[in-house]
Amino acid sequence: MLTMEQIEAALYKKMKISEKLNEKQMERMEGVGEDLTMAREQQREHILKWFVETQAVLILSDGSFPPWFQGFISRHEAEDQLKDKNVGCFLIRLSEKSIAYILSYK
């Protein structure tokens, strides 16, 4: 069985890929009030905690997430990743608004 540290390391590795794209989103949010930004961060932390504690172990394989799982990416990022793919390709991402998965497909 995987340890919590291994799960968190695999998730961090997966999410680091889209970290630079998320930095652009954060720059756009700088004009938004700090309270709203803080509330979104807390909500995201809550969703991440749920995922790490209850879901990650179900989809981790040999310490890595499958290529179709993208963690926290935006709808726009998902569309960009799928635009050059064949019909039928998909990815799964975490919702940033609620405890849920989102299926994006072409």
PDB file of C-alpha atoms in Angstrom, residues 18-32 37 40 44 72-78 93 96:
ATOM      1  CA  SER A  18       0.376  22.682 -15.410  1.00  0.00           C
ATOM      2  CA  GLU A  19       1.814  24.909 -12.675  1.00  0.00           C
ATOM      3  CA  LYS A  20       3.071  27.550 -15.117  1.00  0.00           C
ATOM      4  CA  LEU A  21      -0.342  27.797 -16.749  1.00  0.00           C
ATOM      5  CA  ASN A  22      -1.948  28.203 -13.324  1.00  0.00           C
ATOM      6  CA  GLU A  23       0.509  31.013 -12.521  1.00  0.00           C
ATOM      7  CA  LYS A  24      -1.041  32.990 -15.382  1.00  0.00           C
ATOM      8  CA  GLN A  25      -4.476  32.463 -13.835  1.00  0.00           C
ATOM      9  CA  MET A  26      -3.193  33.681 -10.466  1.00  0.00           C
ATOM     10  CA  GLU A  27      -1.783  36.817 -12.092  1.00  0.00           C
ATOM     11  CA  ARG A  28      -5.225  37.561 -13.527  1.00  0.00           C
ATOM     12  CA  MET A  29      -6.781  37.011 -10.094  1.00  0.00           C
ATOM     13  CA  GLU A  30      -4.478  39.567  -8.430  1.00  0.00           C
ATOM     14  CA  GLY A  31      -7.002  42.260  -9.218  1.00  0.00           C
ATOM     15  CA  VAL A  32      -9.691  40.284  -7.379  1.00  0.00           C
ATOM     16  CA  THR A  37      -8.656  34.522  -3.556  1.00  0.00           C
ATOM     17  CA  ARG A  40     -10.725  29.767  -3.487  1.00  0.00           C
ATOM     18  CA  ARG A  44      -8.951  23.953  -3.456  1.00  0.00           C
ATOM     19  CA  PHE A  72      -6.205  20.694 -11.226  1.00  0.00           C
ATOM     20  CA  ILE A  73      -6.302  22.207 -14.697  1.00  0.00           C
ATOM     21  CA  SER A  74      -8.821  24.666 -16.077  1.00  0.00           C
ATOM     22  CA  ARG A  75     -11.405  23.970 -18.740  1.00  0.00           C
ATOM     23  CA  HIS A  76      -9.357  26.056 -21.156  1.00  0.00           C
ATOM     24  CA  GLU A  77      -6.210  24.039 -20.421  1.00  0.00           C
ATOM     25  CA  ALA A  78      -8.162  20.805 -20.961  1.00  0.00           C
ATOM     26  CA  ARG A  93      -9.448  16.627 -14.032  1.00  0.00           C
ATOM     27  CA  GLU A  96     -11.849  23.483  -8.314  1.00  0.00           C
TER      28      GLU A  96
END
